[in-house]
Amino acid sequence: MCRQRTKLPFSFLEIALITLLVLMTAVTVALLVLHFVTGESSSSNGKLSSFGSAQEEKYIQTNTPCILSDGTPPFQMGYANPDQVGGGLLTRLYSRAFIVAEPDDSRRVVFVSIDIGMVSQRLRLEVLKVLKSKYGELYRRDNVILSGTHTHSGPGGYFQYTLFWITSKGLIKPNLNAIVNGIVKSIDIAHQNMKRGRLFLNRGVVENSQINRSPYSYLQNPAFERSRYSANTDKEMVMLKMVDEKGHELGLISWFAVHPVSMNNTNHLVNSDNMGYASVLFEQEKNKDTLPGEGSFVAAFASSNLGDVSPNTKGPFCINTGESCDNPQSTCPVGGASMCMAMGPGTDMFDSTRIIAQNIYLKAKELYASAAQELTGPLRSAHQWVNMSDVRVQLNATHTVKTCKPALGHSFAAGTIDGVGAFNFTQGAVEGDPFWDNIRDQLLGEPSNETKACHQPKPVLFSTGEMTWPHPWHPDIVDVQIATIGSLAIVAVPGEFTTMSGRRLREAVQSEFGSHGTAGMDVVIAGLCNVYTHYITTYEEYQVQRYEAASTIYGPHTLSAYIQLYRGLARAIAMNTVQDLPSGPEPPLFNVTSLTLVPAVSPDRAPANKTFGDVLQEVNGQYRVGEVATVTFVGANPRNSAENMTEHNFLTVERYTSISGSWQVVQNDASWDTRFYWTKGSSSQSNVTIEWHISSGTEPGTYRIQYFGHYRRLFKQFHPFKGTSAAFEITNL
């Protein structure tokens, strides 16, 4: 709403915002001009810090850790918070690939779960291009599914659409290349280790791990529909268990709907959040006496219809007063929407991540042990590219509607209770704000009447489908895809479906299979696959325009369009007419440069009378279980290592073994109990602080901490170094 002002035409805050927006626009324009002056072709050749894989043919797997960001800018992808730049490493990010093939190798299906926020169109196109160069037509757009876990603490910078350049400081080639190479490497390992095996399916309910963060939207769905379900979130986990023909354990894929936002938008450490940590817990359970990222068993905890599902189970409350802000606008009496946040269940974000991960892991462990429903039958896959800006949907015999050019509503800028927005934006806005609309019109242009009408009742904040310079701001061409493994149908969706949207889609696909002679299909939604298109709400949820609806970019009939499209894929698979499906309009691959605000790495310097790796603050001589061992070193920019080394490890915790007289690595930079902090100082100097949070079960003994890095001289000369703490004792006393 427009405020009434008595003296000044704008508040000081609004004047500051206008100034900031003008400056940002000027910088963006300058960068885009630079893009055209220095244009070059993008390449998938880059340094790999390594990744992980599961394979099958049923499957075998070997994990190697891959860091996709390096403790420095760009923004971490997910919250779009300009203050959330990388500052270190909590856990490594992995790609976990699974290949299923028929015994005669006539058909294959590839599923890859990746510890990133989402799969971008650019990323998928680059991966498919590399796979084609290696394997010809074996791995294709129809039988390869790339799914992001949706961690909000991974890297940005791997998108080709302009909106995502702005929110992640441009296209950052080292990040794009590392992710592409990591995914391909995981598929390579899977491909090279195929063995005969068996698949088993199981389902079970996960308790105390999620809430609906937009319950007022959910309540707009018909009462008769809501009455069919016991909760306003999907609590069911679907588990796919893999063993070889001799019964040896190989791996699993689990699908469960929860946002990986236990680590909130104040976090600066790269990590895979609750779902990624659940994977690590399960893998360490099966790969005994190995470090994270090692061993043959692979556990992928993949995303599903998590659009309105939060892990912050204490619910929303006003951080300034402590009172509940569980209301339709998620606002507080004092401070408004910016004070309304959800937290929990732990004492801090690290504890909350651990608790949610533990809950998910324990349910998966139970389902894995009892899985008895064997999957048999053929493999099938179907894929189409669709122009989602112009899909005509037959609602019934007399009514046809269509989707819209992409646009974001005012409530998009409000954020959610998991990561609030800024200024005076609130969720549930069904009217625009003249103040913000005027700024938008001056800087970006006014939305057309057609777009405004198509998106009603959404008040359009950004008409991204009408913004095309220097490239489109949002995708028009979108992937829809289904792969079936026997009676399991994996519906790969290009965004974040809400709880009820996911339920409707699953039922529609299952019904379509059943009506064409393939009854009893188990349908699972795999989220954030292949290209990112924000959220998908139901038509009813769309009417109240909370964050998820404002972010449903193709308009109020987006879900109906997807249901129609996925029904078509299911029908083609059931009737064995996939070959007759039109492939659709191929998406563009833009000639994007390394257009980025991330500064180049400058030469590193050590303080006077010090060298890289020297200890600045030493460990204590003795610690007990439950305490934190901390050491600070003279450091160098971690991008030197992440961008130029293939198998780099930033830290180790080592235990002295008196029998052999040597040091044994017991923790590394992929371990949950270690934390790597990089602090940039003045004059190209920096420090690295390593923490080891000593957990229960740690053996008493003598330990040390080592730090590994590379410093940069002029002319891009990189030199390795290491630092070693003093030895210290761990006691039980």
Coordinates of C-alpha atoms in Angstrom, one line a residue, residues 338-577:
S338 CA 11.5 -8.5 8.4
M339 CA 11.3 -9.6 12.0
C340 CA 9.2 -12.8 11.3
M341 CA 11.4 -15.8 11.1
A342 CA 11.2 -19.6 11.7
M343 CA 13.8 -21.5 13.5
G344 CA 14.4 -24.8 15.1
P345 CA 14.4 -27.5 16.2
G346 CA 17.9 -27.0 17.6
T347 CA 19.6 -24.4 19.7
D348 CA 21.3 -22.9 16.6
M349 CA 21.4 -23.6 12.9
F350 CA 24.2 -26.2 13.2
D351 CA 22.2 -28.1 15.8
S352 CA 19.0 -27.8 13.8
T353 CA 20.7 -29.1 10.7
R354 CA 22.1 -32.1 12.7
I355 CA 18.7 -32.9 14.2
I356 CA 16.8 -32.8 10.9
A357 CA 19.5 -34.8 9.1
Q358 CA 19.5 -37.4 11.9
N359 CA 15.7 -37.8 11.7
I360 CA 15.8 -38.3 8.0
Y361 CA 18.8 -40.6 8.1
L362 CA 17.2 -42.8 10.9
K363 CA 14.0 -43.2 8.9
A364 CA 15.9 -44.1 5.8
K365 CA 18.0 -46.6 7.7
E366 CA 14.8 -48.2 8.9
L367 CA 13.2 -48.3 5.5
Y368 CA 16.4 -49.6 3.9
A369 CA 16.6 -52.5 6.3
S370 CA 13.0 -53.6 5.7
A371 CA 12.7 -52.9 2.0
A372 CA 11.0 -56.0 0.4
Q373 CA 9.0 -54.7 -2.6
E374 CA 11.2 -55.7 -5.6
L375 CA 11.1 -53.6 -8.7
T376 CA 10.9 -55.5 -11.9
G377 CA 10.0 -54.6 -15.4
P378 CA 11.3 -52.5 -18.3
L379 CA 13.0 -49.1 -18.3
R380 CA 11.3 -46.2 -20.1
S381 CA 11.9 -42.5 -20.4
A382 CA 10.2 -39.6 -22.1
H383 CA 11.2 -36.0 -22.4
Q384 CA 9.9 -32.8 -24.1
W385 CA 10.9 -29.2 -24.3
V386 CA 7.9 -26.9 -23.9
N387 CA 7.4 -23.2 -24.2
M388 CA 5.8 -22.7 -20.8
S389 CA 5.0 -19.1 -21.7
D390 CA 2.3 -20.3 -24.1
V391 CA 0.7 -23.5 -23.1
R392 CA -3.0 -23.9 -23.8
V393 CA -4.7 -26.0 -21.1
Q394 CA -8.0 -27.7 -21.6
L395 CA -9.6 -27.4 -18.1
N396 CA -12.8 -29.2 -19.2
A397 CA -15.0 -29.7 -22.2
T398 CA -15.8 -26.0 -22.5
H399 CA -13.0 -24.0 -20.8
T400 CA -9.5 -23.4 -22.2
V401 CA -6.9 -21.3 -20.4
K402 CA -3.2 -20.5 -21.1
T403 CA 0.0 -19.8 -19.2
C404 CA 1.7 -16.5 -19.2
K405 CA 5.1 -14.9 -19.9
P406 CA 7.2 -15.1 -16.8
A407 CA 6.7 -12.6 -14.1
L408 CA 7.4 -12.2 -10.4
G409 CA 4.9 -10.7 -7.9
H410 CA 5.4 -8.2 -5.1
S411 CA 5.4 -10.9 -2.5
F412 CA 8.4 -12.5 -4.2
A413 CA 10.5 -9.6 -2.6
A414 CA 9.1 -10.4 0.8
G415 CA 10.9 -13.7 1.0
T416 CA 9.7 -16.4 3.4
I417 CA 9.9 -17.2 7.1
D418 CA 13.0 -19.2 6.3
G419 CA 14.7 -16.2 4.7
V420 CA 12.9 -12.9 4.9
G421 CA 13.1 -10.2 2.3
A422 CA 13.6 -6.5 3.0
F423 CA 11.9 -3.1 3.2
N424 CA 8.1 -3.0 3.3
F425 CA 7.3 -6.0 1.2
T426 CA 5.0 -8.6 2.7
Q427 CA 3.6 -11.9 1.8
G428 CA 0.0 -12.0 0.6
A429 CA 0.2 -8.8 -1.5
V430 CA -2.6 -8.8 -4.1
E431 CA -2.2 -5.1 -4.8
G432 CA 0.9 -3.4 -6.1
D433 CA 2.7 -0.5 -4.3
P434 CA 2.9 2.7 -6.4
F435 CA 6.2 3.6 -4.9
W436 CA 8.0 0.4 -5.9
D437 CA 6.1 0.2 -9.2
N438 CA 7.3 3.7 -10.1
I439 CA 10.9 2.7 -9.4
R440 CA 10.5 -0.4 -11.5
D441 CA 8.9 1.5 -14.4
Q442 CA 11.8 4.0 -14.5
L443 CA 14.6 1.4 -14.3
L444 CA 13.2 -1.7 -16.0
G445 CA 10.0 -0.7 -17.8
E446 CA 6.4 -1.2 -17.1
P447 CA 4.8 -4.6 -17.6
S448 CA 2.4 -4.9 -20.5
N449 CA -1.3 -4.9 -19.9
E450 CA -1.4 -8.5 -21.3
T451 CA 1.1 -9.7 -18.7
K452 CA -0.7 -7.9 -15.9
A453 CA -4.0 -9.4 -16.9
C454 CA -2.6 -12.9 -17.4
H455 CA -1.1 -13.0 -14.0
Q456 CA -4.1 -11.7 -12.0
P457 CA -4.5 -11.5 -9.1
K458 CA -0.7 -11.3 -8.9
P459 CA 0.5 -7.7 -8.8
V460 CA 3.5 -7.9 -11.1
L461 CA 6.8 -6.6 -9.6
F462 CA 9.2 -7.8 -12.4
S463 CA 7.9 -8.7 -15.8
T464 CA 10.9 -10.9 -16.5
G465 CA 9.3 -12.5 -19.6
E466 CA 9.3 -9.1 -21.3
M467 CA 12.9 -8.3 -20.3
T468 CA 15.3 -9.7 -22.9
W469 CA 18.5 -7.6 -22.8
P470 CA 21.2 -8.7 -23.0
H471 CA 19.6 -12.1 -22.7
P472 CA 16.1 -13.2 -21.5
W473 CA 15.7 -12.8 -17.7
H474 CA 13.8 -16.1 -17.3
P475 CA 13.5 -19.3 -19.4
D476 CA 10.6 -19.8 -21.7
I477 CA 11.7 -23.3 -22.9
V478 CA 11.4 -25.8 -20.0
D479 CA 12.1 -29.5 -19.7
V480 CA 9.4 -32.0 -18.7
Q481 CA 10.5 -35.6 -18.1
I482 CA 9.5 -38.9 -16.7
A483 CA 11.6 -42.0 -16.3
T484 CA 10.2 -45.4 -15.2
I485 CA 12.1 -48.2 -13.5
G486 CA 9.7 -51.1 -13.5
S487 CA 6.7 -49.8 -11.5
L488 CA 8.5 -46.7 -10.2
A489 CA 7.8 -43.5 -12.1
I490 CA 10.2 -40.7 -11.4
V491 CA 8.6 -37.4 -12.4
A492 CA 11.4 -34.8 -12.9
V493 CA 9.9 -31.4 -12.3
P494 CA 11.7 -28.1 -13.1
G495 CA 11.0 -26.2 -9.9
E496 CA 9.5 -26.2 -6.4
F497 CA 6.1 -27.8 -6.3
T498 CA 4.1 -27.1 -3.1
T499 CA 2.6 -30.0 -1.1
M500 CA -0.8 -30.0 -2.7
S501 CA 0.6 -29.3 -6.2
G502 CA 2.8 -32.3 -5.9
R503 CA -0.1 -34.5 -4.7
R504 CA -2.2 -33.5 -7.6
L505 CA 0.6 -34.1 -10.1
R506 CA 1.4 -37.5 -8.6
E507 CA -2.3 -38.6 -8.7
A508 CA -2.7 -37.3 -12.3
V509 CA 0.4 -39.3 -13.5
Q510 CA -0.7 -42.4 -11.7
S511 CA -4.2 -42.1 -13.1
E512 CA -2.9 -41.7 -16.6
F513 CA -0.7 -44.8 -16.3
G514 CA -3.6 -46.7 -14.9
S515 CA -6.1 -45.7 -17.6
H516 CA -3.7 -47.0 -20.2
G517 CA -3.1 -50.5 -18.8
T518 CA -0.3 -49.7 -16.3
A519 CA -2.0 -49.7 -13.0
G520 CA -0.3 -49.6 -9.6
M521 CA 2.6 -47.4 -10.6
D522 CA 4.5 -45.9 -7.7
V523 CA 5.0 -42.2 -8.6
V524 CA 7.6 -40.0 -7.0
I525 CA 8.4 -36.4 -7.6
A526 CA 12.0 -35.5 -8.1
G527 CA 12.4 -31.7 -7.5
L528 CA 14.5 -29.0 -9.0
C529 CA 15.4 -30.9 -12.1
N530 CA 17.0 -29.8 -15.4
V531 CA 16.0 -26.1 -15.4
Y532 CA 14.9 -23.8 -12.6
T533 CA 11.5 -22.1 -12.9
H534 CA 10.9 -21.1 -9.2
Y535 CA 7.6 -22.3 -7.7
I536 CA 4.4 -24.1 -8.7
T537 CA 1.4 -23.6 -6.5
T538 CA -2.2 -24.7 -7.0
Y539 CA -4.7 -22.4 -8.6
E540 CA -6.3 -21.8 -5.2
E541 CA -3.0 -21.1 -3.4
Y542 CA -2.1 -18.7 -6.2
Q543 CA -5.1 -16.5 -5.3
V544 CA -3.7 -15.3 -1.9
Q545 CA -0.2 -14.5 -3.3
R546 CA 2.1 -15.6 -0.6
Y547 CA 5.8 -16.0 -1.6
E548 CA 5.3 -19.3 -3.4
A549 CA 2.5 -18.0 -5.5
A550 CA 4.2 -14.7 -6.3
S551 CA 7.1 -16.9 -7.5
T552 CA 4.9 -19.1 -9.7
I553 CA 6.2 -17.4 -12.8
Y554 CA 4.0 -18.7 -15.6
G555 CA 0.7 -17.6 -14.0
P556 CA -2.3 -19.1 -12.2
H557 CA -2.6 -22.0 -14.5
T558 CA 1.0 -23.2 -14.3
L559 CA 0.1 -26.4 -12.4
S560 CA -2.7 -27.3 -14.7
A561 CA -0.3 -26.9 -17.6
Y562 CA 2.3 -29.2 -16.0
I563 CA -0.4 -31.8 -15.2
Q564 CA -1.5 -31.8 -18.8
L565 CA 2.1 -32.1 -20.0
Y566 CA 3.1 -34.9 -17.6
R567 CA -0.1 -36.8 -18.4
G568 CA 1.1 -36.7 -22.0
L569 CA 4.4 -38.2 -21.1
A570 CA 2.9 -40.9 -18.9
R571 CA 0.5 -41.8 -21.7
A572 CA 3.3 -42.1 -24.2
I573 CA 5.3 -44.4 -21.9
A574 CA 2.2 -46.5 -21.1
M575 CA 1.2 -46.9 -24.7
N576 CA 4.8 -47.3 -26.0
T577 CA 4.5 -44.3 -28.2

